[in-house]
Coordinates of N, CA, C and O in Angstrom, one line a residue:
M6 N 11.7 31.0 -58.1 CA 11.9 29.8 -57.5 C 12.5 29.3 -56.5 O 12.0 28.4 -55.5
N7 N 13.7 30.0 -56.3 CA 14.5 29.7 -55.3 C 14.1 30.0 -53.9 O 14.1 29.5 -53.1
S8 N 13.0 31.2 -54.2 CA 12.6 31.8 -52.5 C 11.7 30.8 -52.4 O 11.3 30.6 -51.2
Y9 N 10.8 30.2 -53.2 CA 10.1 29.1 -52.7 C 10.5 27.8 -52.0 O 9.8 27.6 -51.4
L10 N 11.6 27.5 -52.6 CA 12.2 26.3 -52.4 C 12.9 26.9 -50.7 O 12.8 25.7 -49.8
I11 N 13.2 28.2 -50.6 CA 13.8 28.3 -49.5 C 12.7 28.6 -48.7 O 12.8 28.1 -47.1
L12 N 11.4 28.7 -48.9 CA 10.3 29.0 -47.8 C 10.1 27.6 -47.6 O 9.3 27.2 -46.3
G13 N 9.7 26.9 -48.5 CA 9.4 25.4 -48.3 C 10.5 24.4 -47.2 O 9.8 23.8 -46.4
L14 N 11.5 24.7 -47.3 CA 12.5 24.3 -46.5 C 12.6 24.9 -45.4 O 12.8 24.3 -44.3
A15 N 12.3 26.0 -45.0 CA 11.8 26.6 -43.8 C 10.8 26.2 -43.0 O 10.7 25.8 -42.0
A16 N 9.9 25.9 -44.1 CA 8.4 25.6 -43.3 C 8.6 24.1 -42.9 O 8.2 23.7 -41.7
L17 N 9.4 23.5 -43.5 CA 9.9 21.8 -43.2 C 10.7 21.8 -41.9 O 10.4 21.1 -40.9
A18 N 11.5 23.1 -41.9 CA 12.5 22.8 -40.7 C 11.8 23.4 -39.3 O 11.8 22.7 -38.3
I19 N 10.8 24.3 -39.6 CA 9.6 24.7 -38.6 C 9.1 23.4 -38.0 O 8.6 22.9 -36.7
L20 N 8.3 22.7 -38.9 CA 7.2 21.5 -39.0 C 8.5 20.2 -38.1 O 8.1 19.8 -37.4
A21 N 9.3 20.1 -38.5 CA 10.5 19.0 -37.8 C 10.9 19.6 -36.4 O 10.7 18.8 -35.5
A22 N 11.0 21.0 -36.7 CA 11.3 21.6 -35.0 C 10.1 21.0 -34.0 O 10.2 20.7 -33.0
A23 N 9.1 21.5 -34.8 CA 7.7 21.5 -33.6 C 7.5 19.7 -33.4 O 6.9 19.7 -32.1
L24 N 7.9 18.8 -34.4 CA 7.3 17.5 -34.3 C 8.5 17.0 -33.4 O 7.8 16.1 -32.1
V25 N 9.5 17.4 -33.2 CA 10.8 17.0 -31.9 C 10.3 17.6 -31.0 O 10.1 16.8 -30.0
G26 N 9.7 18.7 -30.6 CA 9.3 19.8 -29.5 C 8.2 18.8 -28.9 O 8.3 18.6 -27.6
A27 N 7.3 18.4 -29.9 CA 5.7 17.5 -29.2 C 6.6 16.2 -29.0 O 6.0 15.8 -27.9
G28 N 7.4 15.8 -29.2 CA 8.1 14.5 -29.1 C 8.6 14.2 -27.6 O 8.1 13.6 -27.1
L29 N 9.3 15.4 -27.5 CA 10.3 15.5 -26.3 C 9.2 16.0 -25.3 O 9.4 15.6 -23.9
I30 N 8.5 16.4 -25.1 CA 7.2 17.0 -24.6 C 6.4 15.9 -24.2 O 6.0 15.5 -23.0
T31 N 5.9 14.9 -24.9 CA 5.4 13.5 -24.7 C 6.4 12.6 -24.0 O 5.9 12.1 -23.0
Y32 N 7.1 12.7 -24.3 CA 8.5 12.0 -23.8 C 8.6 12.1 -22.1 O 8.6 11.5 -21.1
R33 N 8.7 13.7 -22.0 CA 9.0 14.4 -20.7 C 7.6 14.0 -19.9 O 7.7 13.5 -18.4
R34 N 6.6 13.9 -20.0 CA 5.3 13.8 -19.3 C 5.4 12.3 -19.1 O 4.7 11.8 -17.7
R35 N 5.4 11.4 -20.2 CA 5.7 9.9 -19.7 C 6.5 9.6 -18.9 O 6.5 9.0 -17.7
A36 N 7.7 10.3 -18.4 CA 8.7 10.1 -17.5 C 8.2 10.9 -16.3 O 8.5 9.9 -15.3
D37 N 7.5 11.7 -16.1 CA 7.3 12.5 -15.3 C 6.0 11.4 -14.5 O 5.8 11.1 -13.3
R38 N 5.2 11.2 -15.3 CA 4.3 9.7 -14.7 C 4.8 8.6 -14.6 O 4.5 8.2 -13.2
R39 N 5.9 8.2 -14.9 CA 6.4 6.6 -14.6 C 7.4 7.4 -13.1 O 7.2 6.3 -12.1
T40 N 7.5 8.3 -12.9 CA 8.4 9.0 -11.5 C 7.7 8.9 -10.4 O 7.7 8.2 -9.5
R41 N 6.3 9.6 -11.0 CA 5.0 9.5 -9.6 C 4.5 8.4 -9.3 O 4.5 8.5 -8.5
S42 N 4.1 7.3 -10.3 CA 3.8 5.9 -10.2 C 5.2 5.1 -9.2 O 4.9 4.5 -8.3
M43 N 6.4 5.3 -9.5 CA 7.5 4.7 -8.8 C 7.4 5.0 -7.2 O 7.3 4.6 -6.4
V44 N 7.2 6.7 -7.0 CA 7.0 7.4 -6.0 C 5.9 6.7 -4.9 O 5.8 6.2 -3.7
Q45 N 4.5 7.0 -5.7 CA 3.4 6.2 -5.2 C 3.4 4.7 -5.0 O 3.2 4.6 -3.6
L46 N 4.2 4.1 -5.8 CA 4.3 2.4 -4.9 C 5.1 2.1 -4.0 O 4.6 1.7 -2.7
L47 N 6.0 2.9 -3.9 CA 6.7 3.0 -2.3 C 6.1 3.8 -1.4 O 6.4 2.6 -0.4
E48 N 5.6 4.9 -1.6 CA 4.5 5.2 -0.6 C 3.4 4.3 -0.1 O 3.4 4.2 0.9
L49 N 2.8 3.8 -1.0 CA 2.0 2.9 -0.8 C 2.4 1.5 -0.2 O 1.7 0.8 1.0
A50 N 3.5 1.0 -0.6 CA 4.3 -0.2 0.2 C 4.5 0.3 1.7 O 4.2 -0.8 2.6
D51 N 5.3 1.5 2.0 CA 5.3 1.9 3.5 C 4.1 1.9 4.1 O 4.0 1.5 5.4
K52 N 3.0 2.5 3.7 CA 1.8 2.7 4.1 C 1.2 1.3 4.6 O 0.6 1.0 5.7
L53 N 1.1 0.0 3.8 CA 0.4 -0.8 3.9 C 1.5 -1.6 4.8 O 0.9 -2.7 5.7
E54 N 2.8 -1.4 4.9 CA 3.6 -2.1 5.9 C 3.3 -1.6 7.1 O 2.9 -2.4 8.3
A55 N 2.9 -0.4 7.3 CA 2.6 0.2 8.7 C 1.1 -0.4 9.0 O 0.9 -0.5 10.0
D56 N 0.0 -0.5 8.2 CA -1.0 -1.0 8.3 C -1.2 -2.5 9.0 O -1.8 -2.9 10.2
L57 N 0.0 -3.3 8.3 CA -0.2 -4.7 8.5 C 0.6 -4.9 10.1 O 0.1 -5.7 10.8
K58 N 1.3 -3.9 10.4 CA 2.3 -3.9 11.9 C 1.5 -3.3 12.9 O 1.4 -4.0 13.8
T59 N 0.5 -2.6 12.3 CA -0.5 -2.3 13.4 C -1.3 -3.1 13.8 O -1.8 -3.5 14.9
C60 N -2.3 -3.7 12.6 CA -3.2 -5.0 12.7 C -2.2 -6.0 13.5 O -3.0 -6.9 14.1
R61 N -0.9 -6.8 13.5 CA -0.4 -7.3 13.9 C -0.2 -7.1 15.4 O -0.5 -7.9 16.6
A62 N 0.1 -5.9 16.0 CA 0.2 -5.2 16.9 C -1.0 -5.7 17.9 O -1.0 -6.1 19.3
G63 N -2.2 -5.0 17.2 CA -3.5 -5.1 17.9 C -3.8 -6.6 17.9 O -4.4 -6.9 19.3
L64 N -3.8 -7.4 17.2 CA -4.0 -9.3 17.6 C -3.4 -9.8 18.5 O -3.7 -10.0 19.4
Q65 N -1.7 -9.2 18.8 CA -1.1 -9.8 19.7 C -1.6 -9.1 21.3 O -1.4 -9.7 22.2
Q66 N -1.7 -7.7 21.0 CA -2.3 -7.4 22.5 C -3.9 -8.0 22.8 O -4.2 -8.1 23.8
A67 N -4.6 -8.0 21.6 CA -5.9 -8.6 22.1 C -5.7 -10.3 22.6 O -6.6 -10.6 23.5
H68 N -4.7 -11.1 22.1 CA -4.5 -12.5 22.1 C -4.1 -12.4 23.6 O -4.4 -13.0 24.6
A69 N -3.1 -11.0 24.1 CA -2.3 -11.2 25.2 C -3.6 -11.2 26.2 O -3.8 -11.8 27.8
V70 N -4.6 -10.0 25.9 CA -5.8 -9.9 26.8 C -6.8 -11.1 27.2 O -7.0 -11.4 28.5
M71 N -7.0 -11.7 26.2 CA -8.0 -12.8 26.3 C -7.3 -14.2 26.7 O -8.1 -14.8 27.7
S72 N -5.7 -13.9 26.8 CA -5.3 -15.2 27.5 C -5.3 -15.1 29.1 O -5.1 -16.0 29.9
L73 N -5.3 -13.7 29.3 CA -5.6 -13.1 30.7 C -6.9 -13.5 31.2 O -7.1 -13.8 32.7
N74 N -8.2 -13.7 30.7 CA -9.4 -13.7 31.1 C -10.3 -15.0 30.5 O -10.3 -15.1 29.5
P75 N -10.5 -16.0 31.6 CA -10.6 -17.1 31.1 C -12.1 -17.1 30.9 O -12.8 -18.1 30.2
D76 N -12.8 -16.0 31.1 CA -14.3 -15.8 30.7 C -14.6 -15.4 29.1 O -15.7 -15.6 28.7
L77 N -13.3 -15.1 28.8 CA -13.2 -14.9 27.3 C -13.1 -15.7 26.1 O -12.6 -17.0 26.4
P78 N -13.6 -16.1 25.5 CA -13.5 -17.4 24.2 C -12.2 -17.3 23.8 O -11.3 -16.5 23.9
A79 N -11.6 -18.8 23.7 CA -10.8 -19.3 23.1 C -10.1 -18.5 22.0 O -11.0 -18.1 21.1
S80 N -8.9 -18.1 21.7 CA -8.5 -17.2 20.5 C -7.9 -18.0 19.8 O -7.2 -19.0 20.0
S81 N -7.8 -17.3 18.5 CA -7.1 -18.6 17.2 C -6.1 -17.3 16.8 O -5.6 -17.1 15.8
E82 N -5.2 -17.6 18.1 CA -3.7 -16.6 17.5 C -3.1 -17.2 16.6 O -2.3 -16.3 15.9
Q83 N -3.1 -18.9 16.6 CA -2.0 -19.3 15.4 C -2.5 -18.8 14.0 O -1.3 -18.2 13.3
E84 N -3.7 -18.9 14.0 CA -4.1 -18.4 12.5 C -4.1 -16.9 12.1 O -3.7 -16.6 11.1
A85 N -4.3 -16.1 13.1 CA -4.1 -14.7 13.1 C -2.7 -14.4 12.6 O -2.4 -13.3 11.9
R86 N -1.6 -15.0 13.5 CA -0.5 -14.9 13.2 C 0.4 -15.1 11.7 O 1.0 -14.6 11.1
Q87 N -0.6 -16.2 11.3 CA -0.2 -17.1 9.9 C -0.8 -16.1 9.0 O -0.1 -15.6 8.3
A88 N -1.8 -15.5 9.2 CA -2.4 -14.3 8.3 C -1.4 -13.3 8.0 O -1.4 -12.5 7.1
M89 N -0.9 -12.8 9.2 CA 0.0 -11.6 9.3 C 1.1 -11.7 8.9 O 1.6 -11.1 7.8
D90 N 1.4 -12.7 8.9 CA 2.7 -13.3 8.4 C 2.7 -13.4 6.9 O 3.7 -13.0 6.2
A91 N 1.7 -14.1 6.3 CA 1.5 -14.0 5.0 C 1.3 -12.5 4.1 O 1.6 -12.5 2.9
G92 N 0.7 -11.7 4.7 CA 0.3 -10.7 4.3 C 1.7 -9.6 4.2 O 2.2 -9.2 3.1
L93 N 2.6 -10.0 5.3 CA 4.0 -9.3 5.3 C 4.8 -9.9 4.2 O 5.8 -9.5 3.6
R94 N 4.5 -11.3 3.9 CA 5.4 -12.1 2.8 C 5.3 -11.8 1.5 O 5.8 -11.4 0.7
S95 N 3.9 -11.3 1.6 CA 3.1 -10.8 0.1 C 3.8 -9.5 -0.1 O 4.2 -9.0 -1.4
L96 N 3.7 -8.6 0.8 CA 4.2 -7.1 0.8 C 5.7 -7.4 0.5 O 6.3 -6.5 -0.3
L97 N 6.6 -8.1 1.0 CA 7.9 -8.4 0.6 C 8.3 -8.6 -0.7 O 9.0 -7.9 -1.5
A98 N 7.3 -9.7 -1.2 CA 7.3 -9.9 -2.5 C 7.0 -8.8 -3.5 O 7.7 -8.7 -4.5
Q99 N 6.1 -8.0 -3.2 CA 5.8 -6.7 -4.0 C 7.0 -5.7 -3.9 O 7.1 -5.2 -5.1
R100 N 7.6 -5.8 -2.7 CA 9.0 -4.7 -2.8 C 9.8 -5.1 -3.3 O 10.5 -4.5 -4.3
I101 N 10.2 -6.4 -3.6 CA 11.0 -7.1 -4.4 C 10.9 -6.8 -5.8 O 11.7 -6.6 -6.8
W102 N 9.6 -6.6 -6.0 CA 9.2 -6.5 -7.6 C 9.3 -5.1 -8.1 O 9.7 -5.0 -9.1
I103 N 9.1 -4.3 -7.1 CA 9.3 -2.9 -7.4 C 10.7 -2.6 -7.5 O 11.2 -1.8 -7.9
R104 N 11.5 -3.4 -6.7 CA 13.1 -3.2 -6.9 C 13.7 -3.9 -8.3 O 14.1 -3.0 -8.6
D105 N 13.2 -4.8 -8.5 CA 13.9 -5.8 -9.6 C 13.2 -5.3 -10.8 O 13.8 -5.3 -12.1
Q106 N 11.7 -5.2 -10.8 CA 10.8 -5.2 -12.2 C 10.0 -3.6 -12.4 O 10.3 -3.4 -13.7
A107 N 10.1 -2.9 -11.6 CA 9.3 -1.8 -11.7 C 9.9 -0.8 -12.5 O 9.4 -0.2 -13.4
P108 N 11.3 -0.6 -12.6 CA 11.9 0.0 -13.2 C 12.2 0.0 -14.7 O 12.1 0.8 -15.7
R109 N 11.9 -1.3 -15.2 CA 11.7 -1.7 -16.6 C 10.3 -2.0 -17.0 O 9.9 -2.6 -18.2
A110 N 9.1 -1.9 -16.2 CA 7.9 -2.3 -16.3 C 7.3 -1.0 -17.2 O 7.4 0.1 -17.2
V111 N 5.9 -1.6 -18.1 CA 5.4 -0.6 -18.7 C 4.7 -0.1 -17.8 O 4.3 -0.4 -16.6
Q112 N 4.2 1.2 -18.3 CA 3.2 2.1 -17.2 C 2.1 1.4 -16.6 O 1.3 1.3 -15.9
E113 N 1.3 0.3 -18.0 CA 0.0 -0.1 -17.5 C 0.5 -1.2 -16.2 O -0.6 -1.4 -15.4
E114 N 1.6 -1.9 -16.1 CA 2.0 -2.6 -14.9 C 2.3 -1.9 -13.7 O 1.7 -2.4 -12.6
L115 N 2.6 -0.7 -13.9 CA 3.0 0.3 -12.6 C 1.5 0.5 -12.0 O 1.4 0.3 -10.8
D116 N 0.6 0.9 -12.9 CA -0.7 1.2 -12.6 C -1.3 0.3 -12.1 O -2.1 0.2 -11.2
K117 N -1.0 -1.3 -12.6 CA -2.0 -2.4 -12.0 C -1.4 -2.5 -10.6 O -2.3 -3.0 -9.5
A118 N -0.1 -2.5 -10.2 CA 0.6 -2.6 -9.1 C 0.0 -1.7 -8.1 O -0.4 -2.0 -7.0
I119 N -0.3 -0.5 -8.5 CA -0.8 0.5 -7.6 C -2.3 0.3 -7.0 O -2.5 0.5 -6.0
S120 N -3.1 0.0 -8.3 CA -4.4 -0.2 -8.0 C -4.4 -1.7 -7.2 O -5.1 -1.9 -6.1
S121 N -3.5 -2.5 -7.2 CA -3.3 -3.8 -6.2 C -3.1 -3.4 -4.8 O -3.8 -4.0 -4.1
M122 N -2.4 -2.4 -5.0 CA -2.2 -2.2 -3.3 C -3.2 -1.3 -2.7 O -3.5 -1.3 -1.6
N123 N -3.6 -0.5 -3.2 CA -4.7 0.8 -3.2 C -6.0 -0.5 -2.3 O -6.8 -0.2 -1.5
D124 N -6.1 -1.7 -3.5 CA -7.2 -2.3 -3.3 C -6.9 -3.2 -1.8 O -8.1 -3.7 -1.0
T125 N -5.9 -3.4 -1.4 CA -5.2 -4.1 -0.3 C -5.6 -3.1 0.8 O -6.3 -3.9 1.9
R126 N -5.2 -2.2 0.8 CA -5.6 -1.4 2.0 C -6.7 -1.1 2.3 O -7.2 -0.7 3.3
D127 N -7.6 -1.1 1.1 CA -8.9 -0.5 1.1 C -9.7 -1.7 1.8 O -10.7 -1.2 2.7
R128 N -9.2 -3.2 1.7 CA -9.8 -4.2 2.3 C -9.0 -4.3 3.8 O -10.1 -5.0 4.6
L129 N -8.1 -3.9 4.1 CA -7.6 -4.4 5.3 C -8.5 -2.8 6.3 O -8.3 -3.1 7.3
R130 N -8.7 -1.6 5.6 CA -8.9 -0.6 6.4 C -10.3 -0.9 7.3 O -10.5 -0.7 8.7
P131 N -11.1 -1.7 7.3 CA -12.3 -2.3 7.7 C -11.9 -3.3 8.8 O -12.5 -2.7 10.0
L132 N -11.0 -3.9 8.5 CA -10.7 -4.8 9.7 C -9.8 -4.5 10.7 O -9.9 -4.6 11.8
L133 N -8.9 -3.0 10.2 CA -8.1 -2.3 11.2 C -9.2 -1.4 12.4 O -8.8 -1.8 13.3
A134 N -10.5 -1.2 11.4 CA -11.4 -0.1 12.5 C -11.9 -1.3 13.4 O -12.5 -1.3 14.6
A135 N -12.4 -2.8 13.0 CA -13.0 -3.7 13.4 C -12.1 -4.3 14.9 O -12.8 -4.2 15.9
L136 N -10.6 -4.1 14.4 CA -10.1 -4.6 15.3 C -10.1 -3.7 16.5 O -9.8 -3.9 17.6
D137 N -9.9 -2.5 16.2 CA -9.8 -1.2 17.0 C -10.8 -1.3 18.1 O -11.0 -1.0 19.4
R138 N -12.4 -1.5 17.6 CA -13.4 -1.6 18.2 C -13.6 -2.5 19.2 O -14.0 -2.8 20.5
A139 N -12.6 -4.1 18.8 CA -13.0 -5.4 19.7 C -11.8 -5.1 20.7 O -11.8 -5.8 21.7
Q140 N -10.5 -4.1 19.9 CA -9.9 -3.8 21.5 C -10.6 -3.1 22.3 O -10.1 -3.5 23.6
H141 N -10.8 -2.1 22.1 CA -11.9 -1.2 23.3 C -12.8 -2.2 23.7 O -13.1 -2.0 25.2
D142 N -13.6 -3.2 23.4 CA -14.3 -4.1 23.9 C -13.8 -5.0 24.7 O -14.5 -5.0 26.3
L143 N -12.5 -5.3 24.5 CA -11.5 -6.3 25.3 C -11.0 -5.5 26.6 O -11.2 -6.1 27.9
D144 N -11.0 -4.4 26.3 CA -10.3 -3.5 27.4 C -11.2 -3.3 28.4 O -11.1 -3.7 29.5
S145 N -12.5 -3.0 27.9 CA -13.9 -2.9 29.0 C -14.1 -4.1 29.6 O -14.6 -3.8 30.8
A146 N -13.9 -5.3 29.0 CA -14.5 -6.3 29.4 C -13.5 -6.8 30.6 O -13.7 -7.4 31.7
M147 N -12.2 -6.5 30.2 CA -11.2 -6.8 31.0 C -11.6 -6.0 32.4 O -11.1 -6.3 33.7
R148 N -11.4 -4.7 32.3 CA -11.8 -4.1 33.3 C -12.9 -4.4 34.6 O -12.9 -4.3 35.2
E149 N -14.1 -4.6 33.8 CA -15.5 -5.4 34.0 C -14.9 -6.7 35.3 O -15.2 -6.5 36.4
H150 N -14.2 -7.3 34.7 CA -13.7 -8.7 35.1 C -12.8 -8.4 36.5 O -12.7 -8.9 37.1
L151 N -11.7 -7.3 36.2 CA -11.1 -6.9 37.0 C -11.9 -6.3 38.8 O -11.8 -6.6 39.8
R152 N -12.9 -5.5 38.2 CA -13.8 -4.9 39.3 C -14.5 -6.1 40.1 O -14.7 -5.9 41.0
R153 N -15.0 -7.0 39.2 CA -15.5 -8.2 39.7 C -15.1 -8.6 40.8 O -15.5 -9.1 41.7
E154 N -13.3 -9.1 40.2 CA -12.7 -9.8 41.1 C -12.1 -8.9 42.5 O -12.4 -9.5 43.5
H155 N -12.4 -7.5 42.1 CA -11.9 -7.1 43.2 C -13.1 -6.8 44.3 O -12.9 -6.3 45.3
D156 N -13.9 -6.7 44.0 CA -15.6 -6.6 44.4 C -15.8 -7.7 45.6 O -16.5 -7.7 46.3
A157 N -15.3 -8.6 44.9 CA -15.5 -10.4 45.4 C -15.0 -10.7 46.6 O -14.0 -10.0 47.2

């Protein structure tokens, strides 16, 4: 009977060690996922900021060109500036949330923040492409205007 008790205790100890090991593996996986999520959030914030600054610079350049050419329609520079400022303020709020709340946030909140930033970048991408095309069109129109002035 003693040998059965020893075998039973040994089996129980092995089972307990396996459960502890599985728990540690699960904990480590969750910690690694949180770390990856935090890194991804910070990288997305940097990319979104770069996108917004590129858009702001492109809009400023477009408005500068349009102000030089009276043949082009009047611009809504103030509205564009306000939209860019609002985007940058929103990004600042997101960065503050990352700094203050993300370390204690549950994984679902981190995933939601990542998804939100990805969605914002997805919506901004076609606007950046359209702004780039418009900039090329403005440059062409300005060159044409200058050519006509020079020929006249």
